[in-house]
Amino acid sequence: MGVKSIISGTGSYLPEKILTNADLEKMVDTSDEWIIQRSGIKERHIAADGQTTSDMAIIAARRAMEAANISADQINAIIVATTTPDKTFPAVAVHVQSALGIPHCPAFDVQAVCSGFMYALATADAYIKSGMASTVLVIGAEKMSSIIDWSDRTTCVLFADGAGAVVLEARDAKDDEGLEGQGVLSTHLYANGDGKDLLCTTGGPSCTGDVGFLTMQGKEVFKFAVKYLSEIVGEVLAKNRIHPDQIDWLVPHQANIRIIESTAKKLDMPMDKVVVTIDRHGNTSAASIPLALDEAVRDGRIKRGQLVLMEAMGGGFTWGAVLARF
Ligand code: UT7
């Protein structure tokens, strides 16, 4: 009998302030029509001045712990996916640990930009399967608004803030349960550093000494996103020997509705089996998948026992996917 990882609870947090496309029309030369047509975004949440990534991560984590019905002293690892930590160091994960009173344990951030939550979840799953931890708090949290050049219309209309979290717990796995068993079934991670200049910041601690602003060659990134996501969902199907119609829900990273539709098409999945939040959340980078997952769990769409495919692509390039039975 082996060990497997179960998603035992989800939680999320969105800042109060909503920035609409109409608001952006007053800030840069853009239009509601262009933003909706090219990206699918209508509005997004923006953190308050002084509200940090860890502030949002802590609330999302608390909600996930409540949903999982676990207390702080049961957690024995914390992994936060973020590109926008409060400070260069220490990690957001140690802020979370301190605020929630979690006992001494490994606590660290992973940085894979929009794929960050896939990297964090895969790492947490490996921690559990190797016996290094039994209850892991996995968080995706971003204050993308803090690295946006608000005069750059090619990026400021896309990105936004928020946090999502899951509690991943160890359970005994029966040898014969296979695809029908609850928990993380397979994880898939990739990177291609040759794409590092197509989506990046203009600064950083060891080059300019400041955080810089996000820049993106949107069209190029779009092409790679469609290609890599199509490849990786194909790999998930092949590895697990499943047909797309066995998947109950696609929970994609929310970067662009056209990228989401293209992945759904590749999987031959109708859009009513795809969790879409981009219209209201924008692109919250590492937070987008756990935010979407939590929304669909709480509104009753995603039910226990259903098969969920999560996937993301982002700066680096990095991309990843996780197949789990919820
Ligand atoms: O999450 C991490 C991964 N990120 C992504 O996956 C994002 C991938 N890329 C995209 O989603 C899309 O490429 C964008 C939404 C960023 C842009 O859509 P696009 O259809 O690729 O547009 P484009 O960049 O080719 O721009 C088309 C035109 C350009 O004008 P010209 O050169 O044709 O005259 C832009 O200057 O639209 C112009 N434009 C805008 N117009 C109004 C660019 N930004 C804006 C804007 N409002 N905000």
Coordinates of N, CA and C in Angstrom, one line a residue, residues 65-228:
M65 N -8.0 25.9 5.3 CA -7.8 25.0 6.5 C -9.2 24.8 7.2
E66 N -10.0 25.8 7.1 CA -11.4 25.6 7.7 C -12.2 24.6 6.9
A67 N -12.0 24.7 5.5 CA -12.8 23.8 4.7 C -12.3 22.3 4.9
A68 N -10.9 22.2 5.1 CA -10.4 20.9 5.3 C -10.5 20.4 6.8
N69 N -11.0 21.3 7.6 CA -11.2 21.0 9.0 C -9.9 20.6 9.7
I70 N -8.8 21.3 9.4 CA -7.5 21.0 10.1 C -7.0 22.2 10.8
S71 N -6.2 22.0 11.9 CA -5.7 23.1 12.7 C -4.3 23.3 12.3
A72 N -3.7 24.5 12.7 CA -2.4 24.9 12.3 C -1.3 23.8 12.7
D73 N -1.5 23.2 13.9 CA -0.5 22.2 14.3 C -0.5 20.9 13.5
Q74 N -1.4 20.7 12.6 CA -1.4 19.5 11.8 C -0.6 19.7 10.5
I75 N -0.3 21.0 10.2 CA 0.4 21.3 8.9 C 1.9 21.0 9.1
N76 N 2.6 20.3 8.2 CA 4.0 20.1 8.3 C 4.8 20.5 7.1
A77 N 4.2 21.3 6.2 CA 5.0 21.9 5.1 C 4.1 23.0 4.5
I78 N 4.7 24.1 4.1 CA 4.0 25.2 3.5 C 4.8 25.6 2.2
I79 N 4.0 25.6 1.1 CA 4.6 25.9 -0.2 C 3.8 27.0 -0.9
V80 N 4.4 28.1 -1.1 CA 3.6 29.3 -1.7 C 4.2 29.5 -3.1
A81 N 3.3 29.5 -4.1 CA 3.7 29.9 -5.5 C 3.5 31.4 -5.6
T82 N 4.5 32.2 -5.9 CA 4.3 33.6 -6.1 C 5.5 34.2 -6.8
T83 N 5.2 35.2 -7.6 CA 6.2 36.0 -8.3 C 6.4 37.4 -7.7
T84 N 5.4 37.7 -6.8 CA 5.3 39.0 -6.2 C 5.4 38.9 -4.7
P85 N 6.5 38.4 -4.1 CA 6.6 38.3 -2.6 C 6.6 39.7 -2.0
D86 N 6.2 39.8 -0.7 CA 6.2 41.0 0.0 C 7.6 41.7 -0.2
K87 N 8.6 40.9 0.1 CA 10.0 41.4 0.0 C 10.8 40.4 -0.8
T88 N 12.0 40.8 -1.3 CA 12.8 39.8 -2.0 C 13.0 38.5 -1.1
F89 N 13.3 38.8 0.2 CA 13.2 37.7 1.2 C 12.8 38.3 2.5
P90 N 12.3 37.6 3.5 CA 12.0 36.1 3.4 C 10.8 35.7 2.6
A91 N 10.7 34.4 2.4 CA 9.6 33.9 1.6 C 8.2 34.3 2.2
V92 N 7.2 34.4 1.3 CA 5.8 34.6 1.7 C 5.4 33.4 2.7
A93 N 5.9 32.2 2.4 CA 5.6 31.0 3.2 C 5.9 31.2 4.7
V94 N 6.9 31.9 5.0 CA 7.2 32.1 6.4 C 6.3 33.1 7.1
H95 N 5.9 34.1 6.3 CA 4.9 35.1 6.8 C 3.6 34.3 7.1
V96 N 3.2 33.4 6.2 CA 2.0 32.6 6.4 C 2.2 31.7 7.7
Q97 N 3.3 31.1 7.8 CA 3.6 30.2 9.0 C 3.4 31.0 10.3
S98 N 4.1 32.2 10.3 CA 4.1 33.0 11.5 C 2.6 33.5 11.9
A99 N 1.9 34.0 10.8 CA 0.6 34.5 11.1 C -0.4 33.5 11.5
L100 N -0.2 32.2 11.0 CA -1.2 31.2 11.3 C -0.8 30.3 12.5
G101 N 0.4 30.6 13.0 CA 0.9 29.8 14.2 C 1.2 28.3 13.8
I102 N 1.7 28.1 12.6 CA 2.1 26.8 12.2 C 3.4 26.4 12.8
P103 N 3.5 25.2 13.4 CA 4.8 24.8 14.0 C 6.0 24.7 13.0
H104 N 7.2 24.6 13.6 CA 8.4 24.5 12.7 C 8.2 23.4 11.7
C105 N 8.5 23.8 10.4 CA 8.3 22.9 9.3 C 8.9 23.5 8.1
P106 N 9.2 22.8 7.0 CA 9.7 23.5 5.8 C 8.6 24.5 5.3
A107 N 9.1 25.7 4.9 CA 8.2 26.7 4.4 C 9.0 27.5 3.4
F108 N 8.5 27.4 2.1 CA 9.3 28.1 1.1 C 8.4 28.5 -0.1
D109 N 8.9 29.4 -0.9 CA 8.2 29.9 -2.1 C 8.7 29.2 -3.3
V110 N 7.9 29.0 -4.3 CA 8.3 28.5 -5.6 C 8.0 29.6 -6.6
Q111 N 8.8 29.8 -7.6 CA 8.7 30.9 -8.5 C 8.6 30.3 -9.9
A112 N 7.4 30.2 -10.5 CA 7.3 29.7 -11.9 C 6.2 30.6 -12.5
V113 N 6.0 31.8 -12.0 CA 5.1 32.8 -12.5 C 3.7 32.1 -12.7
C114 N 3.1 32.2 -13.9 CA 1.7 31.7 -14.0 C 1.5 30.2 -13.8
S115 N 2.6 29.5 -14.0 CA 2.6 28.0 -13.7 C 2.9 27.7 -12.3
G116 N 3.1 28.7 -11.5 CA 3.6 28.5 -10.1 C 2.8 27.5 -9.3
F117 N 1.4 27.6 -9.4 CA 0.6 26.7 -8.6 C 0.7 25.3 -9.0
M118 N 1.0 25.0 -10.3 CA 1.2 23.6 -10.8 C 2.5 23.1 -10.2
Y119 N 3.5 24.0 -10.2 CA 4.8 23.6 -9.6 C 4.7 23.3 -8.1
A120 N 3.9 24.2 -7.4 CA 3.8 24.0 -6.0 C 3.0 22.8 -5.6
L121 N 1.9 22.5 -6.4 CA 1.1 21.3 -6.1 C 1.9 20.1 -6.4
A122 N 2.6 20.1 -7.5 CA 3.5 18.9 -7.8 C 4.5 18.6 -6.8
T123 N 5.1 19.7 -6.3 CA 6.1 19.6 -5.2 C 5.5 19.1 -3.9
A124 N 4.4 19.6 -3.6 CA 3.7 19.1 -2.4 C 3.3 17.7 -2.5
D125 N 2.8 17.3 -3.7 CA 2.5 15.9 -3.9 C 3.7 15.0 -3.7
A126 N 4.9 15.4 -4.2 CA 6.1 14.7 -4.1 C 6.5 14.6 -2.6
Y127 N 6.4 15.7 -1.9 CA 6.7 15.7 -0.5 C 5.9 14.6 0.2
I128 N 4.6 14.5 -0.1 CA 3.7 13.6 0.6 C 4.0 12.2 0.1
K129 N 4.2 12.0 -1.1 CA 4.5 10.6 -1.6 C 5.8 10.1 -1.2
S130 N 6.8 11.0 -0.9 CA 8.1 10.5 -0.4 C 8.1 10.4 1.1
G131 N 7.0 10.8 1.8 CA 7.0 10.7 3.2 C 7.6 11.9 3.9
M132 N 8.0 12.9 3.2 CA 8.6 14.1 3.8 C 7.6 15.0 4.6
A133 N 6.3 14.9 4.2 CA 5.3 15.6 4.9 C 4.0 14.9 4.8
S134 N 3.0 15.2 5.7 CA 1.7 14.5 5.6 C 0.6 15.5 5.4
T135 N 0.8 16.7 5.7 CA -0.3 17.7 5.5 C 0.4 19.0 5.0
V136 N 0.1 19.4 3.8 CA 0.9 20.5 3.2 C -0.1 21.6 2.8
L137 N 0.2 22.8 3.2 CA -0.6 24.0 2.8 C 0.1 24.5 1.5
V138 N -0.7 24.5 0.4 CA -0.2 24.9 -0.9 C -1.0 26.1 -1.4
I139 N -0.3 27.2 -1.6 CA -0.9 28.5 -1.9 C -0.4 29.1 -3.2
G140 N -1.3 29.8 -3.9 CA -0.9 30.6 -5.0 C -1.3 32.0 -4.7
A141 N -0.4 33.0 -4.6 CA -0.8 34.3 -4.2 C 0.0 35.4 -5.0
E142 N -0.7 36.4 -5.5 CA 0.0 37.4 -6.3 C -0.6 38.8 -6.1
K143 N 0.4 39.7 -6.0 CA 0.0 41.2 -6.2 C 0.6 41.6 -7.5
M144 N 0.1 41.2 -8.6 CA 0.6 41.5 -9.9 C 0.6 43.0 -10.1
S145 N -0.4 43.7 -9.5 CA -0.5 45.2 -9.7 C 0.7 45.9 -9.2
S146 N 1.6 45.2 -8.4 CA 2.8 45.9 -7.9 C 3.9 45.9 -8.9
I147 N 3.8 45.0 -9.9 CA 4.9 45.0 -10.9 C 4.4 45.4 -12.3
I148 N 3.2 46.1 -12.3 CA 2.6 46.5 -13.6 C 3.0 48.0 -13.9
D149 N 3.3 48.3 -15.1 CA 3.5 49.7 -15.5 C 2.1 50.1 -15.9
W150 N 1.5 51.0 -15.1 CA 0.1 51.3 -15.3 C -0.1 52.3 -16.5
S151 N 1.0 52.6 -17.2 CA 0.9 53.4 -18.5 C 1.1 52.5 -19.7
D152 N 1.3 51.2 -19.5 CA 1.5 50.2 -20.6 C 0.2 49.5 -20.9
R153 N -0.5 49.9 -21.9 CA -1.8 49.3 -22.2 C -1.7 47.8 -22.6
T154 N -0.5 47.4 -23.1 CA -0.4 46.0 -23.5 C -0.4 45.0 -22.3
T155 N -0.1 45.5 -21.1 CA -0.1 44.6 -20.0 C -1.1 45.0 -18.8
C156 N -1.3 46.3 -18.7 CA -2.0 46.7 -17.5 C -3.5 46.3 -17.5
V157 N -4.0 46.0 -18.7 CA -5.4 45.6 -18.8 C -5.6 44.1 -18.4
L158 N -4.5 43.4 -18.3 CA -4.6 41.9 -18.2 C -4.4 41.4 -16.8
F159 N -3.5 41.9 -16.0 CA -3.1 41.3 -14.8 C -3.8 41.8 -13.5
A160 N -3.9 41.0 -12.5 CA -4.7 41.4 -11.3 C -4.2 40.6 -10.1
D161 N -4.9 40.8 -9.0 CA -4.4 40.3 -7.7 C -5.4 39.3 -7.0
G162 N -4.8 38.5 -6.1 CA -5.7 37.5 -5.4 C -4.9 36.4 -4.9
A163 N -5.5 35.5 -4.2 CA -4.8 34.3 -3.6 C -5.8 33.1 -3.5
G164 N -5.2 31.9 -3.7 CA -6.0 30.7 -3.5 C -5.2 29.7 -2.8
A165 N -5.8 28.7 -2.2 CA -5.0 27.7 -1.4 C -5.7 26.4 -1.4
V166 N -4.9 25.4 -1.2 CA -5.5 24.0 -0.9 C -4.7 23.4 0.2
V167 N -5.4 22.5 0.9 CA -4.7 21.7 1.9 C -4.6 20.3 1.2
L168 N -3.3 19.8 1.2 CA -3.1 18.5 0.6 C -2.7 17.5 1.7
E169 N -3.4 16.4 1.8 CA -3.2 15.5 2.9 C -2.9 14.1 2.5
A170 N -2.0 13.4 3.2 CA -1.6 12.1 2.9 C -2.7 11.1 3.3
R171 N -3.0 10.1 2.4 CA -3.9 9.0 2.7 C -3.3 7.7 2.2
D172 N -3.6 6.6 2.8 CA -3.2 5.3 2.3 C -3.8 5.1 0.9
A173 N -3.0 4.6 0.0 CA -3.6 4.3 -1.3 C -3.6 2.8 -1.5
K174 N -4.7 2.3 -2.0 CA -4.8 0.8 -2.2 C -4.1 0.6 -3.6
D175 N -3.4 -0.5 -3.7 CA -2.7 -0.7 -5.0 C -3.6 -0.8 -6.2
D176 N -4.8 -1.2 -6.0 CA -5.6 -1.5 -7.2 C -6.6 -0.4 -7.5
E177 N -6.6 0.8 -6.8 CA -7.6 1.8 -7.0 C -7.5 2.6 -8.3
G178 N -6.2 2.7 -8.8 CA -6.0 3.4 -10.1 C -6.6 4.7 -10.2
L179 N -7.2 4.9 -11.4 CA -7.8 6.2 -11.8 C -9.1 6.5 -10.9
E180 N -9.7 5.5 -10.4 CA -10.9 5.7 -9.6 C -10.6 6.2 -8.2
G181 N -9.4 6.1 -7.7 CA -9.0 6.6 -6.4 C -9.0 8.1 -6.3
Q182 N -9.4 8.6 -5.1 CA -9.3 10.0 -4.9 C -7.9 10.5 -4.8
G183 N -7.6 11.7 -5.2 CA -6.3 12.3 -4.9 C -5.6 12.7 -6.2
V184 N -4.3 13.2 -6.1 CA -3.5 13.6 -7.2 C -3.1 12.3 -8.0
L185 N -3.4 12.3 -9.3 CA -3.2 11.1 -10.1 C -1.9 11.2 -10.9
S186 N -1.7 12.4 -11.4 CA -0.4 12.6 -12.1 C 0.0 14.1 -12.2
T187 N 1.3 14.4 -12.2 CA 1.8 15.8 -12.2 C 2.8 15.9 -13.4
H188 N 2.8 17.0 -14.1 CA 3.6 17.2 -15.3 C 4.1 18.6 -15.3
L189 N 5.5 18.7 -15.3 CA 6.1 20.1 -15.2 C 7.1 20.2 -16.3
Y190 N 7.2 21.4 -16.9 CA 8.2 21.7 -17.9 C 8.7 23.1 -17.9
A191 N 9.8 23.4 -18.4 CA 10.3 24.7 -18.7 C 11.1 24.7 -19.9
N192 N 11.1 25.9 -20.6 CA 12.0 26.2 -21.7 C 12.6 27.6 -21.6
G193 N 13.8 27.6 -21.0 CA 14.4 28.9 -20.7 C 14.7 29.8 -21.9
D194 N 14.6 29.2 -23.1 CA 14.8 30.1 -24.3 C 13.7 31.2 -24.4
G195 N 12.6 31.0 -23.7 CA 11.5 32.0 -23.7 C 11.6 33.0 -22.7
K196 N 12.8 33.1 -22.0 CA 12.9 33.9 -20.8 C 12.7 35.4 -21.0
D197 N 13.0 35.9 -22.3 CA 12.9 37.3 -22.5 C 11.5 37.8 -23.1
L198 N 10.7 36.8 -23.4 CA 9.4 37.1 -24.0 C 8.3 37.5 -23.0
L199 N 8.5 37.1 -21.7 CA 7.6 37.5 -20.6 C 8.5 37.6 -19.4
C200 N 8.8 38.8 -18.9 CA 9.7 38.9 -17.8 C 9.5 40.3 -17.2
T201 N 10.3 40.6 -16.1 CA 10.3 42.0 -15.6 C 11.5 42.7 -16.1
T202 N 11.4 44.0 -16.1 CA 12.6 44.9 -16.5 C 13.7 45.0 -15.5
G203 N 13.4 44.5 -14.3 CA 14.4 44.6 -13.2 C 14.4 43.5 -12.3
G204 N 15.2 43.6 -11.2 CA 15.3 42.5 -10.2 C 16.5 42.8 -9.3
P205 N 16.5 42.1 -8.2 CA 17.5 42.4 -7.1 C 19.0 42.4 -7.7
S206 N 19.4 41.4 -8.5 CA 20.8 41.3 -8.9 C 21.1 42.0 -10.2
C207 N 20.1 42.6 -10.9 CA 20.4 43.3 -12.1 C 20.3 44.8 -12.0
T208 N 19.1 45.2 -11.6 CA 18.9 46.7 -11.5 C 18.8 47.1 -10.1
G209 N 18.5 46.2 -9.2 CA 18.3 46.5 -7.8 C 16.9 47.0 -7.4
D210 N 16.0 47.0 -8.4 CA 14.6 47.3 -8.1 C 13.8 46.2 -8.8
V211 N 12.5 46.2 -8.5 CA 11.7 45.0 -9.0 C 11.4 45.1 -10.5
G212 N 11.3 46.3 -11.0 CA 11.0 46.5 -12.4 C 9.6 46.3 -12.7
F213 N 9.2 46.3 -14.0 CA 7.9 46.1 -14.5 C 7.7 44.9 -15.4
L214 N 6.6 44.4 -15.4 CA 6.3 43.2 -16.3 C 6.2 43.7 -17.8
T215 N 6.9 43.0 -18.6 CA 6.8 43.2 -20.1 C 6.5 41.9 -20.8
M216 N 5.7 42.0 -21.8 CA 5.3 40.7 -22.5 C 5.2 40.9 -24.0
Q217 N 5.8 40.0 -24.8 CA 5.5 40.0 -26.2 C 4.3 39.1 -26.4
G218 N 3.1 39.7 -26.2 CA 1.9 39.0 -26.1 C 1.6 37.9 -27.2
K219 N 1.8 38.4 -28.4 CA 1.5 37.5 -29.6 C 2.3 36.2 -29.5
E220 N 3.6 36.4 -29.3 CA 4.6 35.3 -29.2 C 4.2 34.3 -28.1
V221 N 3.9 34.9 -26.9 CA 3.6 34.1 -25.7 C 2.3 33.3 -26.0
F222 N 1.4 34.0 -26.6 CA 0.1 33.3 -27.0 C 0.3 32.0 -27.8
K223 N 1.2 32.2 -28.8 CA 1.5 31.0 -29.7 C 2.1 29.8 -28.9
F224 N 3.0 30.2 -28.0 CA 3.7 29.1 -27.2 C 2.7 28.5 -26.2
A225 N 1.8 29.4 -25.6 CA 0.8 28.9 -24.7 C -0.1 27.8 -25.3
V226 N -0.6 28.2 -26.5 CA -1.5 27.2 -27.2 C -0.8 25.9 -27.5
K227 N 0.5 26.0 -27.9 CA 1.3 24.8 -28.3 C 1.6 24.0 -27.1
Y228 N 2.2 24.6 -26.1 CA 2.6 23.8 -24.9 C 1.4 23.2 -24.1

